[in-house]
PDB file of C-alpha atoms and ligand atoms in Angstrom:
ATOM      1  CA  MET A1094      -0.091   0.061   0.017  1.00 66.00           C
ATOM      2  CA  PRO A1095       1.556   3.467  -0.995  1.00 78.00           C
ATOM      3  CA  VAL A1096       1.339   5.832   1.651  1.00 93.00           C
ATOM      4  CA  ASP A1097      -1.857   8.228   2.183  1.00 96.00           C
ATOM      5  CA  PHE A1098      -1.428  11.574   2.907  1.00 98.00           C
ATOM      6  CA  SER A1099      -4.990  12.608   3.089  1.00 98.00           C
ATOM      7  CA  GLY A1100      -6.789  14.284   5.487  1.00 98.00           C
ATOM      8  CA  THR A1101      -7.078  17.624   7.376  1.00 98.00           C
ATOM      9  CA  TRP A1102      -3.945  18.505   9.343  1.00 98.00           C
ATOM     10  CA  ASN A1103      -3.458  21.264  11.816  1.00 98.00           C
ATOM     11  CA  LEU A1104      -0.118  22.929  12.350  1.00 98.00           C
ATOM     12  CA  ILE A1105       1.824  22.164  15.685  1.00 98.00           C
ATOM     13  CA  SER A1106       5.289  23.362  15.178  1.00 98.00           C
ATOM     14  CA  ASN A1107       6.803  25.978  12.992  1.00 98.00           C
ATOM     15  CA  ASP A1108      10.870  26.050  13.293  1.00 98.00           C
ATOM     16  CA  ASN A1109      12.752  28.600  11.199  1.00 98.00           C
ATOM     17  CA  PHE A1110       9.444  29.991   9.543  1.00 98.00           C
ATOM     18  CA  GLU A1111      11.134  33.537   9.731  1.00 98.00           C
ATOM     19  CA  GLY A1112      14.636  32.500   8.105  1.00 98.00           C
ATOM     20  CA  TYR A1113      12.623  30.930   5.203  1.00 99.00           C
ATOM     21  CA  MET A1114      10.768  33.947   4.918  1.00 98.00           C
ATOM     22  CA  VAL A1115      13.506  36.182   5.197  1.00 98.00           C
ATOM     23  CA  THR A1116      14.995  34.382   2.028  1.00 98.00           C
ATOM     24  CA  LEU A1117      11.701  34.826   0.333  1.00 98.00           C
ATOM     25  CA  GLY A1118      11.833  38.400   0.829  1.00 98.00           C
ATOM     26  CA  ILE A1119       9.081  38.735   2.797  1.00 98.00           C
ATOM     27  CA  ASP A1120       8.557  41.888   4.451  1.00 98.00           C
ATOM     28  CA  PHE A1121       8.703  42.663   8.118  1.00 98.00           C
ATOM     29  CA  ALA A1122       5.238  43.188   8.642  1.00 98.00           C
ATOM     30  CA  THR A1123       3.676  40.457   6.798  1.00 98.00           C
ATOM     31  CA  ARG A1124       6.414  38.222   8.677  1.00 98.00           C
ATOM     32  CA  LYS A1125       4.961  39.277  11.864  1.00 98.00           C
ATOM     33  CA  ILE A1126       1.488  38.150  10.937  1.00 98.00           C
ATOM     34  CA  ALA A1127       2.569  34.616   9.073  1.00 98.00           C
ATOM     35  CA  LYS A1128       4.670  33.808  12.157  1.00 97.00           C
ATOM     36  CA  MET A1129       1.415  33.943  14.551  1.00 97.00           C
ATOM     37  CA  LEU A1130      -0.562  31.780  12.209  1.00 98.00           C
ATOM     38  CA  LYS A1131      -1.663  28.086  12.727  1.00 98.00           C
ATOM     39  CA  PRO A1132      -2.453  27.123   8.974  1.00 98.00           C
ATOM     40  CA  GLN A1133      -4.051  23.800   8.397  1.00 98.00           C
ATOM     41  CA  LYS A1134      -3.875  21.692   5.705  1.00 98.00           C
ATOM     42  CA  VAL A1135      -6.336  19.615   3.686  1.00 98.00           C
ATOM     43  CA  ILE A1136      -4.896  17.072   1.547  1.00 98.00           C
ATOM     44  CA  LYS A1137      -6.784  15.036  -1.207  1.00 98.00           C
ATOM     45  CA  GLN A1138      -4.445  11.972  -2.496  1.00 98.00           C
ATOM     46  CA  ASP A1139      -6.127   9.846  -5.256  1.00 96.00           C
ATOM     47  CA  GLY A1140      -3.490   7.893  -6.770  1.00 90.00           C
ATOM     48  CA  ASP A1141      -0.353  10.118  -8.055  1.00 93.00           C
ATOM     49  CA  SER A1142      -2.921  13.103  -7.991  1.00 97.00           C
ATOM     50  CA  PHE A1143      -2.857  15.400  -5.096  1.00 98.00           C
ATOM     51  CA  TYR A1144      -4.735  18.653  -4.039  1.00 98.00           C
ATOM     52  CA  ILE A1145      -3.100  20.286  -1.129  1.00 98.00           C
ATOM     53  CA  HIS A1146      -5.184  23.424   0.321  1.00 98.00           C
ATOM     54  CA  THR A1147      -3.256  25.309   3.047  1.00 98.00           C
ATOM     55  CA  THR A1148      -5.704  27.939   4.944  1.00 98.00           C
ATOM     56  CA  SER A1149      -5.267  30.262   7.597  1.00 98.00           C
ATOM     57  CA  THR A1150      -7.051  33.408   9.107  1.00 98.00           C
ATOM     58  CA  PHE A1151      -4.727  35.412   6.794  1.00 98.00           C
ATOM     59  CA  ARG A1152      -4.018  33.863   3.535  1.00 98.00           C
ATOM     60  CA  ASP A1153      -4.827  30.579   1.794  1.00 98.00           C
ATOM     61  CA  TYR A1154      -2.815  28.796  -0.642  1.00 98.00           C
ATOM     62  CA  SER A1155      -3.774  25.817  -2.754  1.00 98.00           C
ATOM     63  CA  LEU A1156      -1.992  23.168  -5.228  1.00 98.00           C
ATOM     64  CA  GLN A1157      -2.713  20.714  -7.558  1.00 98.00           C
ATOM     65  CA  PHE A1158      -0.228  18.360  -9.077  1.00 98.00           C
ATOM     66  CA  LYS A1159       0.313  14.973 -10.386  1.00 98.00           C
ATOM     67  CA  ILE A1160       3.503  13.044  -9.878  1.00 98.00           C
ATOM     68  CA  GLY A1161       6.436  13.679 -12.205  1.00 98.00           C
ATOM     69  CA  GLU A1162       4.368  15.943 -14.106  1.00 98.00           C
ATOM     70  CA  GLU A1163       6.007  19.482 -14.161  1.00 98.00           C
ATOM     71  CA  PHE A1164       3.568  22.723 -13.612  1.00 98.00           C
ATOM     72  CA  GLU A1165       3.819  26.469 -13.686  1.00 98.00           C
ATOM     73  CA  GLU A1166       3.697  27.348  -9.980  1.00 98.00           C
ATOM     74  CA  ASP A1167       2.328  30.646  -9.134  1.00 98.00           C
ATOM     75  CA  ASN A1168       3.068  31.244  -5.557  1.00 98.00           C
ATOM     76  CA  LYS A1169       0.333  34.142  -5.014  1.00 98.00           C
ATOM     77  CA  GLY A1170      -0.171  35.113  -1.991  1.00 97.00           C
ATOM     78  CA  LEU A1171       3.098  34.089  -0.794  1.00 98.00           C
ATOM     79  CA  ASP A1172       6.370  35.571  -1.971  1.00 98.00           C
ATOM     80  CA  ASN A1173       4.127  36.036  -5.460  1.00 98.00           C
ATOM     81  CA  ARG A1174       7.075  34.259  -7.667  1.00 98.00           C
ATOM     82  CA  LYS A1175       6.532  32.192 -10.166  1.00 98.00           C
ATOM     83  CA  CYS A1176       8.486  28.739 -10.546  1.00 98.00           C
ATOM     84  CA  LYS A1177       8.447  25.464 -12.554  1.00 98.00           C
ATOM     85  CA  SER A1178       7.715  22.766 -10.013  1.00 99.00           C
ATOM     86  CA  VAL A1179       7.527  18.963 -10.093  1.00 98.00           C
ATOM     87  CA  VAL A1180       6.557  16.585  -7.388  1.00 98.00           C
ATOM     88  CA  THR A1181       8.240  12.979  -7.183  1.00 98.00           C
ATOM     89  CA  TRP A1182       8.198   9.907  -4.892  1.00 97.00           C
ATOM     90  CA  GLU A1183      11.418   9.552  -2.922  1.00 97.00           C
ATOM     91  CA  ASN A1184      10.524   6.324  -1.213  1.00 96.00           C
ATOM     92  CA  ASP A1185       7.555   7.216   1.255  1.00 96.00           C
ATOM     93  CA  LYS A1186       8.481  10.769   0.722  1.00 97.00           C
ATOM     94  CA  LEU A1187       6.838  13.492  -1.533  1.00 98.00           C
ATOM     95  CA  VAL A1188       9.585  15.694  -2.812  1.00 98.00           C
ATOM     96  CA  CYS A1189       8.852  19.046  -4.410  1.00 99.00           C
ATOM     97  CA  VAL A1190      11.650  20.943  -6.508  1.00 99.00           C
ATOM     98  CA  GLN A1191      10.570  24.554  -7.244  1.00 99.00           C
ATOM     99  CA  THR A1192      13.086  25.654 -10.220  1.00 98.00           C
ATOM    100  CA  GLY A1193      12.930  29.840 -10.725  1.00 98.00           C
ATOM    101  CA  GLU A1194      14.744  32.781  -9.336  1.00 98.00           C
ATOM    102  CA  LYS A1195      15.436  31.247  -5.896  1.00 98.00           C
ATOM    103  CA  LYS A1196      18.235  28.699  -5.470  1.00 98.00           C
ATOM    104  CA  ASN A1197      17.419  25.251  -3.770  1.00 98.00           C
ATOM    105  CA  ARG A1198      13.702  25.675  -3.445  1.00 99.00           C
ATOM    106  CA  GLY A1199      11.477  22.966  -2.692  1.00 99.00           C
ATOM    107  CA  TRP A1200       9.564  21.066  -0.265  1.00 99.00           C
ATOM    108  CA  THR A1201       9.459  17.706   1.481  1.00 99.00           C
ATOM    109  CA  HIS A1202       6.121  15.999   3.203  1.00 98.00           C
ATOM    110  CA  TRP A1203       6.283  12.781   4.697  1.00 98.00           C
ATOM    111  CA  LEU A1204       4.209  11.239   7.817  1.00 98.00           C
ATOM    112  CA  GLU A1205       5.787  10.096  10.958  1.00 97.00           C
ATOM    113  CA  GLY A1206       3.721   8.269  13.302  1.00 93.00           C
ATOM    114  CA  ASP A1207       0.379   9.954  13.322  1.00 92.00           C
ATOM    115  CA  ASP A1208       2.114  13.196  12.320  1.00 98.00           C
ATOM    116  CA  LEU A1209       2.472  15.041   8.947  1.00 98.00           C
ATOM    117  CA  HIS A1210       5.946  16.496   8.439  1.00 98.00           C
ATOM    118  CA  LEU A1211       6.897  19.224   6.112  1.00 99.00           C
ATOM    119  CA  GLU A1212      10.291  20.573   5.474  1.00 99.00           C
ATOM    120  CA  LEU A1213      10.327  23.978   3.445  1.00 99.00           C
ATOM    121  CA  ARG A1214      13.534  24.844   1.700  1.00 99.00           C
ATOM    122  CA  CYS A1215      14.875  28.050   0.170  1.00 98.00           C
ATOM    123  CA  GLU A1216      18.566  28.927  -0.441  1.00 98.00           C
ATOM    124  CA  ASN A1217      20.546  28.105   2.814  1.00 98.00           C
ATOM    125  CA  GLN A1218      17.088  28.146   5.133  1.00 98.00           C
ATOM    126  CA  VAL A1219      14.944  25.176   6.024  1.00 99.00           C
ATOM    127  CA  CYS A1220      11.721  25.646   7.766  1.00 99.00           C
ATOM    128  CA  LYS A1221      10.669  22.385   9.633  1.00 98.00           C
ATOM    129  CA  GLN A1222       6.767  22.105  10.262  1.00 99.00           C
ATOM    130  CA  VAL A1223       4.728  19.382  11.963  1.00 98.00           C
ATOM    131  CA  PHE A1224       1.008  18.853  11.588  1.00 99.00           C
ATOM    132  CA  LYS A1225      -1.394  16.666  13.567  1.00 98.00           C
ATOM    133  CA  ARG A1226      -4.636  15.159  12.373  1.00 98.00           C
ATOM    134  CA  ALA A1227      -7.654  17.500  12.762  1.00 96.00           C
TER     135      ALA A1227
HETATM  136  C1  LIG B2759      -1.140  29.808   3.318  1.00 52.94           C
HETATM  137  C2  LIG B2759      -0.821  30.079   5.033  1.00 52.94           C
HETATM  138  C3  LIG B2759       0.509  30.746   5.217  1.00 52.94           C
HETATM  139  C4  LIG B2759       0.273  32.036   4.935  1.00 52.94           C
HETATM  140  C5  LIG B2759       1.579  32.807   5.025  1.00 52.94           C
HETATM  141  C6  LIG B2759       1.672  34.364   4.553  1.00 52.94           C
HETATM  142  C7  LIG B2759       2.517  35.067   4.068  1.00 52.94           C
HETATM  143  C8  LIG B2759       3.954  34.542   4.318  1.00 52.94           C
HETATM  144  C9  LIG B2759       4.214  34.593   2.447  1.00 52.94           C
HETATM  145  C10 LIG B2759       5.239  33.901   2.350  1.00 52.94           C
HETATM  146  C11 LIG B2759       6.021  32.651   3.054  1.00 52.94           C
HETATM  147  C12 LIG B2759       5.958  31.319   2.278  1.00 52.94           C
HETATM  148  C13 LIG B2759       5.096  30.363   2.268  1.00 52.94           C
HETATM  149  C14 LIG B2759       4.153  30.041   3.441  1.00 52.94           C
HETATM  150  C15 LIG B2759       4.583  28.864   4.179  1.00 52.94           C
HETATM  151  C16 LIG B2759       3.307  27.869   3.861  1.00 52.94           C
HETATM  152  C17 LIG B2759       2.424  27.668   2.771  1.00 52.94           C
HETATM  153  C18 LIG B2759       2.394  26.499   1.724  1.00 52.94           C
HETATM  154  C19 LIG B2759       3.738  26.185   1.555  1.00 52.94           C
HETATM  155  C20 LIG B2759       3.632  25.130   0.915  1.00 52.94           C
HETATM  156  O1  LIG B2759       4.275  25.272  -0.488  1.00 52.94           O
HETATM  157  O2  LIG B2759       3.187  23.955   1.025  1.00 52.94           O
HETATM  158  C21 LIG B2759       3.045  22.894   0.075  1.00 52.94           C
HETATM  159  C22 LIG B2759       3.104  21.715   0.902  1.00 52.94           C
HETATM  160  O3  LIG B2759       2.055  21.258   1.751  1.00 52.94           O
HETATM  161  C23 LIG B2759       1.910  22.992  -0.784  1.00 52.94           C
HETATM  162  O4  LIG B2759       1.763  24.060  -1.457  1.00 52.94           O
END
């Protein structure tokens, strides 16, 4: 059985979100608000098709992709840059490479016990988020 990320997940920890946002050029006022948020993720996984909706009281972000199929990603409401993204399986981890203006940009999702983990990378910064099932 493949891993199934489907479900509703609530953020419980957010390590170095500040460093990640600074590398993305997010302004001070926005970072101050963003740091306080406790986003929720809704993930719908159907085979190799994914829908990930991240919601908060401030901004929402949704993403749809198929494993191995490159797509244009518009990071609207985040840093507003565009990039070319592709998500692949690395064993049981979901790995996204976001090619664009920013070097070494991407993220990795995996399950650990009952928790959903997310590592967000940009340049030399790594933000580590952990979510619990709602
Ligand atoms: C959408 C909730 C967070 C809103 C933060 C608002 C402003 C900060 C601006 C830029 C910071 C960059 C990213 C925000 C961090 C998380 C949002 C979604 C990250 C993401 O790419 O999740 C992936 C993997 O689950 C699916 O898009």
